[in-house]
């Protein structure tokens, strides 16, 4: 299918794009900056620059489905009158524009999947909520109602409309964990407010599976809850997350402190929504991660978790002979796709971006197309905290369908040597092994920086990378963390 995605460069959008590509769909992304989006989405996505309504009509023409994820983040900033208008316009007004454009497209899409949120219900204590429960009368409740109503207007034009109400999404590289992980890994995490409020969560893999299912299954129309079937309280979530990281959840965040920092938006952070996806389950959707322990084990306990060790015996390499490493990082990931297909994806240097967290994504400076071969150099800009630094990669070795090695010749590391190995499995899958030998700069000071900043950052990048690879090619049963 030809599918138009809005919000494709966001946390959920990038994961969804990878999942759609796995199924062979042609993905067209409606983006504000095609140049920036090219670095975020890779070589396999058609990019269409956002413009006026006529431009949107042209983007929709020929697409059989639309997945509408665009919208400003509710959790960013205080809810001033201006910020509320931004939130409303980015959801309700934009959806109204999208539906008008769908009506004008010829041929027009057959289905619209338009995201909504559990904020529809407001703060409901211990009340069990499902797709038929009444909405709240607060700002988020009113916005979600208008958002869904705007999407449903497409039904008058013969379009099937589904409005999944998203919970808090658990995945690497963004969402609720993007904010919580640095705090919890530092041992400073704890529940919000009393911790007694219900926490409606969903694993990122289950969410994108639900969205792709809704595109092709005609039974999906109207609201469906995109939350795991076993909700937990915020206290239980905080304790389970801390335990999965080998930490304690000892420092609760008082409701008053949240109110001081976030203002009215604090109410959304401590709202209790005991949401159960009754209709989603009735439609037969099978959650891969129905329980929080299963979700956290997949995110932090799997075999594709990166491991660090002293670089005692570096492999023979002219590069490593000149730049001795101090540390080695290893990671192994098994996917369900054949070896040649996986290696072909990595042969496009443009695809590096979609495998990198948005906060650290590289801007490719070398003109495209990028032909990868031994001796080839590619220039990037890399985000390191608040600073963008230059990075030049050279391919030291290139053996198609088997392995390649890239080294940093200019950049923030004193040494960086990265070997990617690809091995076909008898069952048709592929095992990928990454080995990185590196050394932080600045000598003894660099060793301290490595422990405090470099290793945690590399862990985040490689965890995200494994997640992206599994979304693109499918997780293999062998990659189950056992």
Short mmCIF file of C-alpha atoms in Angstrom, two decimals:
data_model
loop_
_atom_site.label_atom_id
_atom_site.label_comp_id
_atom_site.label_asym_id
_atom_site.label_seq_id
_atom_site.Cartn_x
_atom_site.Cartn_y
_atom_site.Cartn_z
CA UNK A 1 0.00 0.00 0.00
CA UNK A 2 0.93 3.67 -0.43
CA UNK A 3 0.60 5.22 3.04
CA UNK A 4 0.96 8.87 4.02
CA UNK A 5 2.28 9.42 7.56
CA UNK A 6 2.15 12.73 9.42
CA UNK A 7 4.38 13.14 12.45
CA UNK A 8 6.77 10.64 10.86
CA UNK A 9 9.88 12.19 12.40
CA UNK A 10 8.56 11.90 15.97
CA UNK A 11 9.25 9.13 18.47
CA UNK A 12 6.28 6.95 17.49
CA UNK A 13 6.38 8.04 13.85
CA UNK A 14 9.93 6.84 13.21
CA UNK A 15 9.15 3.46 14.77
CA UNK A 16 5.97 3.18 12.71
CA UNK A 17 7.83 3.97 9.49
CA UNK A 18 10.26 1.12 10.15
CA UNK A 19 7.37 -1.28 10.83
CA UNK A 20 5.54 -0.26 7.63
CA UNK A 21 8.70 -0.71 5.55
CA UNK A 22 9.06 -4.23 6.93
CA UNK A 23 5.71 -5.13 5.38
CA UNK A 24 6.72 -3.66 2.03
CA UNK A 25 4.48 -0.59 2.14
CA UNK A 26 5.48 2.55 0.26
CA UNK A 27 5.76 5.24 2.93
CA UNK A 28 5.23 8.90 2.08
CA UNK A 29 6.07 11.28 4.94
CA UNK A 30 4.56 14.76 5.11
CA UNK A 31 7.32 16.81 6.77
CA UNK A 32 8.18 20.44 7.47
CA UNK A 33 11.87 20.07 6.53
CA UNK A 34 12.70 17.37 3.94
CA UNK A 35 16.43 17.91 4.48
CA UNK A 36 16.15 17.27 8.22
CA UNK A 37 13.68 14.43 7.66
CA UNK A 38 16.08 12.70 5.28
CA UNK A 39 18.57 12.36 8.15
CA UNK A 40 15.84 11.10 10.50
CA UNK A 41 14.03 8.66 8.17
CA UNK A 42 16.66 7.21 5.87
CA UNK A 43 16.74 6.27 2.21
CA UNK A 44 13.53 4.24 1.91
CA UNK A 45 10.92 6.95 2.61
CA UNK A 46 9.41 9.39 0.12
CA UNK A 47 9.48 12.88 1.62
CA UNK A 48 6.85 15.53 0.82
CA UNK A 49 7.32 19.08 2.05
CA UNK A 50 4.44 20.45 4.08
CA UNK A 51 2.84 23.50 2.56
CA UNK A 52 -0.63 24.84 1.97
CA UNK A 53 -3.78 22.74 1.67
CA UNK A 54 -3.26 22.29 -2.07
CA UNK A 55 0.17 20.77 -1.38
CA UNK A 56 -1.43 18.39 1.11
CA UNK A 57 -4.01 17.34 -1.49
CA UNK A 58 -1.17 16.49 -3.87
CA UNK A 59 0.60 14.51 -1.14
CA UNK A 60 -2.56 12.51 -0.44
CA UNK A 61 -3.29 11.73 -4.08
CA UNK A 62 -2.53 8.10 -4.80
CA UNK A 63 -2.28 7.12 -1.12
CA UNK A 64 -4.59 4.35 0.05
CA UNK A 65 -4.22 5.10 3.76
CA UNK A 66 -3.23 7.93 6.10
CA UNK A 67 -1.76 7.53 9.59
CA UNK A 68 -2.01 10.88 11.33
CA UNK A 69 0.37 11.25 14.30
CA UNK A 70 1.31 14.93 14.12
CA UNK A 71 0.90 17.08 17.22
CA UNK A 72 2.92 19.20 19.64
CA UNK A 73 4.01 17.42 22.82
CA UNK A 74 1.56 17.93 25.68
CA UNK A 75 4.29 17.44 28.29
CA UNK A 76 6.57 20.24 27.08
CA UNK A 77 6.31 23.60 28.83
CA UNK A 78 3.63 25.25 30.94
CA UNK A 79 0.09 25.49 29.64
CA UNK A 80 -0.13 29.20 29.02
CA UNK A 81 -2.97 30.46 26.84
CA UNK A 82 -0.53 30.59 23.90
CA UNK A 83 0.71 27.06 24.54
CA UNK A 84 -2.84 25.70 24.72
CA UNK A 85 -3.57 27.31 21.35
CA UNK A 86 -0.45 25.65 19.89
CA UNK A 87 -1.56 22.26 21.23
CA UNK A 88 -5.10 22.74 19.88
CA UNK A 89 -3.96 23.93 16.46
CA UNK A 90 -1.40 21.11 16.10
CA UNK A 91 -4.12 18.53 16.73
CA UNK A 92 -7.63 19.78 16.05
CA UNK A 93 -6.99 22.48 13.44
CA UNK A 94 -4.42 20.36 11.58
CA UNK A 95 -6.81 17.39 11.53
CA UNK A 96 -9.57 19.60 10.11
CA UNK A 97 -7.16 20.69 7.37
CA UNK A 98 -6.18 17.09 6.69
CA UNK A 99 -9.79 15.95 6.34
CA UNK A 100 -10.59 18.80 3.93
CA UNK A 101 -7.60 17.74 1.83
CA UNK A 102 -8.70 14.09 1.92
CA UNK A 103 -12.11 15.13 0.57
CA UNK A 104 -10.42 16.92 -2.36
CA UNK A 105 -7.92 14.15 -3.21
CA UNK A 106 -8.69 12.02 -6.26
CA UNK A 107 -8.56 9.16 -5.73
CA UNK A 108 -8.83 9.73 -2.00
CA UNK A 109 -7.49 7.40 0.73
CA UNK A 110 -9.76 4.63 1.95
CA UNK A 111 -8.75 4.76 5.62
CA UNK A 112 -7.61 7.38 8.14
CA UNK A 113 -5.94 6.30 11.38
CA UNK A 114 -5.89 9.47 13.50
CA UNK A 115 -4.19 9.33 16.89
CA UNK A 116 -5.96 10.45 20.03
CA UNK A 117 -4.92 10.01 23.68
CA UNK A 118 -6.04 8.68 27.05
CA UNK A 119 -6.16 12.31 28.13
CA UNK A 120 -9.70 12.01 26.74
CA UNK A 121 -10.76 10.58 30.13
CA UNK A 122 -9.14 13.04 32.54
CA UNK A 123 -8.40 12.16 36.16
CA UNK A 124 -10.78 9.29 37.07
CA UNK A 125 -9.30 7.66 40.17
CA UNK A 126 -9.96 3.91 40.37
CA UNK A 127 -12.83 3.92 37.84
CA UNK A 128 -12.26 1.30 35.16
CA UNK A 129 -12.35 2.95 31.73
CA UNK A 130 -12.85 1.55 28.25
CA UNK A 131 -13.69 2.87 24.79
CA UNK A 132 -17.29 3.63 25.80
CA UNK A 133 -16.48 5.68 28.93
CA UNK A 134 -17.48 9.34 29.00
CA UNK A 135 -14.86 12.03 28.32
CA UNK A 136 -13.51 14.54 30.81
CA UNK A 137 -14.57 18.18 30.83
CA UNK A 138 -11.04 19.58 31.28
CA UNK A 139 -8.71 21.00 28.61
CA UNK A 140 -7.27 17.65 27.48
CA UNK A 141 -10.68 16.01 27.47
CA UNK A 142 -12.17 18.79 25.35
CA UNK A 143 -9.20 18.76 22.96
CA UNK A 144 -9.33 14.98 22.48
CA UNK A 145 -13.08 15.12 21.82
CA UNK A 146 -12.64 17.84 19.18
CA UNK A 147 -9.60 16.00 17.74
CA UNK A 148 -11.55 12.78 17.25
CA UNK A 149 -14.62 14.61 15.95
CA UNK A 150 -12.50 16.37 13.33
CA UNK A 151 -11.13 13.02 12.14
CA UNK A 152 -14.61 11.45 11.98
CA UNK A 153 -15.67 14.10 9.44
CA UNK A 154 -13.77 12.02 6.87
CA UNK A 155 -16.45 9.32 7.17
CA UNK A 156 -18.80 11.58 5.20
CA UNK A 157 -16.44 11.12 2.25
CA UNK A 158 -16.45 7.32 2.40
CA UNK A 159 -13.26 7.01 4.48
CA UNK A 160 -12.99 4.50 7.32
CA UNK A 161 -11.78 6.33 10.42
CA UNK A 162 -10.10 4.82 13.49
CA UNK A 163 -9.01 6.95 16.45
CA UNK A 164 -6.65 4.96 18.71
CA UNK A 165 -6.34 6.54 22.16
CA UNK A 166 -2.66 6.25 23.01
CA UNK A 167 -1.34 5.62 26.49
CA UNK A 168 2.19 6.36 27.73
CA UNK A 169 4.55 4.69 25.28
CA UNK A 170 7.53 2.68 26.55
CA UNK A 171 10.46 2.47 24.18
CA UNK A 172 14.02 3.63 23.65
CA UNK A 173 14.73 7.08 22.27
CA UNK A 174 11.74 9.08 23.47
CA UNK A 175 8.32 8.89 25.08
CA UNK A 176 8.00 8.65 28.83
CA UNK A 177 11.27 6.71 29.19
CA UNK A 178 13.15 9.43 27.34
CA UNK A 179 12.43 11.71 30.30
CA UNK A 180 12.64 9.15 33.10
CA UNK A 181 15.65 6.98 32.24
CA UNK A 182 18.41 9.51 33.01
CA UNK A 183 16.79 10.19 36.40
CA UNK A 184 16.19 6.54 37.30
CA UNK A 185 19.62 5.39 36.07
CA UNK A 186 21.14 7.99 38.38
CA UNK A 187 19.23 6.45 41.29
CA UNK A 188 17.05 9.56 41.69
CA UNK A 189 13.75 8.17 40.43
CA UNK A 190 10.48 7.77 42.25
CA UNK A 191 6.71 8.00 41.87
CA UNK A 192 4.90 11.18 40.88
CA UNK A 193 2.71 12.59 43.64
CA UNK A 194 1.18 9.84 45.78
CA UNK A 195 1.94 7.17 43.19
CA UNK A 196 -1.58 5.76 43.65
CA UNK A 197 -2.79 7.00 40.26
CA UNK A 198 -3.21 4.47 37.46
CA UNK A 199 -0.59 4.56 34.73
CA UNK A 200 -1.91 3.56 31.23
CA UNK A 201 1.16 2.31 29.34
CA UNK A 202 1.93 0.44 26.11
CA UNK A 203 5.14 -1.01 24.66
CA UNK A 204 6.26 0.77 21.49
CA UNK A 205 6.30 -2.49 19.50
CA UNK A 206 2.68 -3.22 20.45
CA UNK A 207 1.61 0.30 19.54
CA UNK A 208 3.07 0.23 16.02
CA UNK A 209 1.66 -3.27 15.54
CA UNK A 210 -1.79 -1.99 16.51
CA UNK A 211 -1.50 0.98 14.14
CA UNK A 212 -0.45 -1.20 11.20
CA UNK A 213 -3.23 -3.68 11.98
CA UNK A 214 -5.80 -0.86 12.01
CA UNK A 215 -4.71 0.14 8.49
CA UNK A 216 -5.48 -3.22 6.91
CA UNK A 217 -8.27 -4.62 9.12
CA UNK A 218 -11.63 -3.08 8.15
CA UNK A 219 -13.12 -3.91 11.57
CA UNK A 220 -11.05 -1.15 13.17
CA UNK A 221 -13.18 1.98 13.20
CA UNK A 222 -13.99 4.55 15.84
CA UNK A 223 -12.06 4.64 19.13
CA UNK A 224 -9.79 1.81 20.24
CA UNK A 225 -7.60 1.98 23.32
CA UNK A 226 -3.87 1.68 22.63
CA UNK A 227 -2.88 0.64 26.15
CA UNK A 228 -1.67 -2.64 27.61
CA UNK A 229 -4.43 -4.83 29.10
CA UNK A 230 -2.85 -4.83 32.57
CA UNK A 231 -2.57 -1.26 33.90
CA UNK A 232 -0.44 -0.53 36.96
CA UNK A 233 -0.19 2.33 39.42
CA UNK A 234 2.52 4.93 39.04
CA UNK A 235 4.16 3.60 42.21
CA UNK A 236 4.28 0.05 40.81
CA UNK A 237 5.64 1.34 37.52
CA UNK A 238 8.34 3.39 39.25
CA UNK A 239 9.44 0.46 41.41
CA UNK A 240 9.48 -1.96 38.47
CA UNK A 241 11.47 0.45 36.27
CA UNK A 242 14.01 1.09 39.03
CA UNK A 243 14.41 -2.63 39.69
CA UNK A 244 14.95 -3.39 36.00
CA UNK A 245 17.80 -0.86 36.05
CA UNK A 246 19.28 -2.17 39.30
CA UNK A 247 18.24 0.95 41.22
CA UNK A 248 15.77 1.99 43.93
CA UNK A 249 12.73 4.25 43.51
CA UNK A 250 13.22 6.25 46.69
CA UNK A 251 12.53 9.87 45.77
CA UNK A 252 8.87 10.69 45.12
CA UNK A 253 8.11 13.96 43.34
CA UNK A 254 5.54 15.91 45.41
CA UNK A 255 2.42 17.07 43.59
CA UNK A 256 3.12 20.63 44.77
CA UNK A 257 6.56 20.60 43.17
CA UNK A 258 5.06 19.46 39.88
CA UNK A 259 2.47 22.22 40.11
CA UNK A 260 5.16 24.84 40.67
CA UNK A 261 7.22 23.66 37.69
CA UNK A 262 4.47 22.69 35.24
CA UNK A 263 1.47 24.74 36.30
CA UNK A 264 -1.83 23.39 34.96
CA UNK A 265 0.04 20.77 32.90
CA UNK A 266 0.99 19.03 36.17
CA UNK A 267 -2.57 17.71 36.39
CA UNK A 268 -1.98 15.58 33.28
CA UNK A 269 1.16 14.08 34.84
CA UNK A 270 -0.65 12.80 37.93
CA UNK A 271 -4.02 12.01 36.34
CA UNK A 272 -5.32 8.51 37.10
CA UNK A 273 -6.65 6.55 34.12
CA UNK A 274 -7.38 2.88 34.75
CA UNK A 275 -7.88 2.22 31.06
CA UNK A 276 -8.55 -1.31 29.81
CA UNK A 277 -8.59 -1.92 26.01
CA UNK A 278 -11.88 -3.82 25.93
CA UNK A 279 -12.68 -3.19 22.25
CA UNK A 280 -9.07 -3.71 21.16
CA UNK A 281 -9.09 -7.14 22.81
CA UNK A 282 -12.54 -7.94 21.41
CA UNK A 283 -11.15 -7.32 17.92
CA UNK A 284 -8.59 -10.04 18.63
CA UNK A 285 -5.49 -7.91 18.89
CA UNK A 286 -2.76 -9.93 20.63
CA UNK A 287 -0.42 -7.87 22.80
CA UNK A 288 3.13 -9.18 22.71
CA UNK A 289 3.87 -7.30 25.93
CA UNK A 290 0.69 -7.51 27.98
CA UNK A 291 2.40 -7.15 31.36
CA UNK A 292 4.84 -4.55 32.62
CA UNK A 293 7.52 -7.12 33.64
CA UNK A 294 7.49 -8.53 30.10
CA UNK A 295 7.81 -5.06 28.60
CA UNK A 296 10.67 -3.98 30.87
CA UNK A 297 12.49 -7.28 30.40
CA UNK A 298 12.37 -6.76 26.64
CA UNK A 299 13.63 -3.19 26.95
CA UNK A 300 16.39 -3.75 29.50
CA UNK A 301 17.04 -7.47 29.86
CA UNK A 302 17.28 -8.78 26.29
CA UNK A 303 20.31 -10.38 24.73
CA UNK A 304 20.75 -7.35 22.46
CA UNK A 305 21.70 -5.18 25.43
CA UNK A 306 25.15 -3.58 24.86
CA UNK A 307 28.00 -4.70 27.11
CA UNK A 308 31.26 -2.89 27.95
CA UNK A 309 34.63 -4.38 28.87
CA UNK A 310 38.32 -3.33 28.95
CA UNK A 311 39.94 -3.47 25.51
CA UNK A 312 42.65 -5.96 26.47
CA UNK A 313 43.28 -7.51 23.03
CA UNK A 314 42.31 -5.29 20.12
CA UNK A 315 42.12 -6.91 16.67
CA UNK A 316 44.91 -6.30 14.15
CA UNK A 317 44.18 -3.01 12.40
CA UNK A 318 46.36 -0.19 11.07
CA UNK A 319 43.93 2.25 12.68
CA UNK A 320 44.06 0.63 16.13
CA UNK A 321 47.83 0.36 15.89
CA UNK A 322 47.93 4.16 15.72
CA UNK A 323 45.08 4.87 18.17
CA UNK A 324 45.02 2.41 21.04
CA UNK A 325 41.54 1.84 22.55
CA UNK A 326 40.69 1.46 26.22
CA UNK A 327 37.16 0.00 26.04
CA UNK A 328 35.20 -2.43 23.89
CA UNK A 329 31.42 -2.41 23.41
CA UNK A 330 29.68 -5.55 22.14
CA UNK A 331 26.12 -6.11 21.05
CA UNK A 332 24.36 -8.98 19.28
CA UNK A 333 20.94 -8.78 17.61
CA UNK A 334 19.03 -11.52 15.79
CA UNK A 335 16.35 -10.59 13.26
CA UNK A 336 13.92 -12.60 11.14
CA UNK A 337 15.00 -11.29 7.72
CA UNK A 338 17.53 -12.95 5.39
CA UNK A 339 21.15 -11.86 5.53
CA UNK A 340 21.29 -10.25 2.08
CA UNK A 341 18.26 -8.05 2.83
CA UNK A 342 19.68 -6.86 6.14
CA UNK A 343 23.11 -6.11 4.71
CA UNK A 344 21.54 -4.20 1.80
CA UNK A 345 19.82 -1.89 4.29
CA UNK A 346 23.14 -1.13 5.99
CA UNK A 347 24.77 -0.54 2.61
CA UNK A 348 22.90 2.79 2.44
CA UNK A 349 24.71 5.19 4.74
CA UNK A 350 21.58 7.37 4.68
CA UNK A 351 19.85 4.75 6.84
CA UNK A 352 22.16 5.49 9.77
CA UNK A 353 19.83 8.30 10.83
CA UNK A 354 16.69 6.23 11.37
CA UNK A 355 18.72 3.87 13.57
CA UNK A 356 19.94 6.71 15.81
CA UNK A 357 17.96 8.43 18.58
CA UNK A 358 16.53 11.75 17.49
CA UNK A 359 18.48 13.61 20.19
CA UNK A 360 21.79 12.31 18.79
CA UNK A 361 20.96 11.90 15.12
CA UNK A 362 23.69 12.73 12.63
CA UNK A 363 23.30 15.28 9.88
CA UNK A 364 24.96 13.88 6.75
CA UNK A 365 27.06 16.54 5.03
CA UNK A 366 28.47 14.45 2.18
CA UNK A 367 26.38 14.83 -1.02
CA UNK A 368 24.01 11.97 -1.80
CA UNK A 369 23.85 9.30 -3.14
CA UNK A 370 26.37 7.73 -0.77
CA UNK A 371 28.20 4.79 -2.35
CA UNK A 372 29.79 2.70 0.39
CA UNK A 373 33.11 0.99 -0.35
CA UNK A 374 36.51 0.53 1.28
CA UNK A 375 38.29 3.84 1.61
CA UNK A 376 35.12 5.92 1.31
CA UNK A 377 34.76 8.86 3.71
CA UNK A 378 31.50 10.40 4.90
CA UNK A 379 31.18 13.64 6.86
CA UNK A 380 28.51 14.19 9.54
CA UNK A 381 27.48 16.62 12.22
CA UNK A 382 26.81 14.82 15.50
CA UNK A 383 24.87 16.10 18.50
CA UNK A 384 26.82 15.65 21.76
CA UNK A 385 24.70 17.11 24.55
CA UNK A 386 24.10 20.77 23.67
CA UNK A 387 27.01 20.86 21.17
CA UNK A 388 27.16 19.79 17.51
CA UNK A 389 30.55 18.40 16.52
CA UNK A 390 32.04 17.20 13.26
CA UNK A 391 32.54 13.48 12.60
CA UNK A 392 34.26 11.90 9.62
CA UNK A 393 33.86 8.18 9.04
CA UNK A 394 36.14 6.13 6.81
CA UNK A 395 35.32 2.57 5.76
CA UNK A 396 38.42 0.56 6.53
CA UNK A 397 36.97 -2.70 5.18
CA UNK A 398 33.91 -3.64 3.11
CA UNK A 399 32.97 -7.30 2.54
CA UNK A 400 29.43 -7.49 1.07
CA UNK A 401 26.95 -9.70 2.96
CA UNK A 402 29.57 -10.50 5.58
CA UNK A 403 31.03 -7.50 7.43
CA UNK A 404 32.31 -3.95 7.24
CA UNK A 405 34.46 -1.75 9.46
CA UNK A 406 34.16 2.00 9.86
CA UNK A 407 36.56 4.19 11.82
CA UNK A 408 36.38 7.78 13.04
CA UNK A 409 39.14 9.86 11.46
CA UNK A 410 37.80 13.14 12.83
CA UNK A 411 35.45 13.58 15.76
CA UNK A 412 35.00 13.55 19.52
CA UNK A 413 36.71 10.22 20.26
CA UNK A 414 40.45 9.65 20.53
CA UNK A 415 39.76 6.25 18.92
CA UNK A 416 36.63 4.70 17.37
CA UNK A 417 36.74 1.41 15.42
CA UNK A 418 33.41 -0.29 14.67
CA UNK A 419 33.05 -3.74 13.11
CA UNK A 420 29.61 -4.88 11.88
CA UNK A 421 29.29 -8.63 11.24
CA UNK A 422 26.35 -10.33 9.51
CA UNK A 423 25.85 -14.09 9.68
CA UNK A 424 23.00 -16.01 8.01
CA UNK A 425 21.14 -18.50 10.20
CA UNK A 426 19.90 -21.89 9.06
CA UNK A 427 16.32 -20.82 9.81
CA UNK A 428 16.57 -17.88 7.38
CA UNK A 429 17.24 -15.16 9.93
CA UNK A 430 20.34 -13.05 10.45
CA UNK A 431 22.62 -12.58 13.44
CA UNK A 432 24.28 -9.18 13.66
CA UNK A 433 27.28 -8.62 15.90
CA UNK A 434 28.63 -5.15 16.63
CA UNK A 435 32.08 -4.65 18.17
CA UNK A 436 33.29 -1.15 18.95
CA UNK A 437 36.78 -0.39 20.25
CA UNK A 438 37.00 3.18 21.51
CA UNK A 439 38.88 5.62 23.72
CA UNK A 440 37.54 8.88 25.12
CA UNK A 441 39.71 11.98 24.68
CA UNK A 442 41.58 13.99 27.36
CA UNK A 443 43.47 11.14 29.06
CA UNK A 444 42.62 10.65 32.78
CA UNK A 445 39.85 13.25 32.60
CA UNK A 446 38.44 11.35 29.63
CA UNK A 447 38.25 8.15 31.68
CA UNK A 448 36.07 9.93 34.22
CA UNK A 449 33.95 11.39 31.43
CA UNK A 450 33.64 7.92 29.89
CA UNK A 451 32.18 6.48 33.08
CA UNK A 452 29.84 9.40 33.76
CA UNK A 453 28.72 10.41 30.28
CA UNK A 454 30.14 8.40 27.37
CA UNK A 455 29.06 4.89 28.37
CA UNK A 456 25.51 5.94 29.34
CA UNK A 457 25.15 7.80 26.04
CA UNK A 458 26.49 4.90 23.99
CA UNK A 459 24.17 2.53 25.85
CA UNK A 460 21.17 4.66 24.87
CA UNK A 461 22.27 4.83 21.23
CA UNK A 462 22.86 1.10 20.87
CA UNK A 463 19.65 0.18 22.72
CA UNK A 464 17.76 2.40 20.32
CA UNK A 465 19.62 0.90 17.37
CA UNK A 466 18.64 -2.65 18.35
CA UNK A 467 15.02 -1.53 18.75
CA UNK A 468 15.04 0.08 15.29
CA UNK A 469 16.58 -3.00 13.65
CA UNK A 470 13.95 -5.29 15.19
CA UNK A 471 11.16 -2.96 14.05
CA UNK A 472 12.54 -2.89 10.51
CA UNK A 473 13.24 -6.61 10.10
CA UNK A 474 11.20 -8.34 12.80
CA UNK A 475 12.41 -9.77 16.09
CA UNK A 476 13.63 -13.35 15.83
CA UNK A 477 12.46 -15.96 18.38
CA UNK A 478 16.12 -16.53 19.20
CA UNK A 479 16.40 -12.89 20.35
CA UNK A 480 14.22 -13.38 23.44
CA UNK A 481 16.65 -12.46 26.16
CA UNK A 482 17.24 -16.04 27.26
#
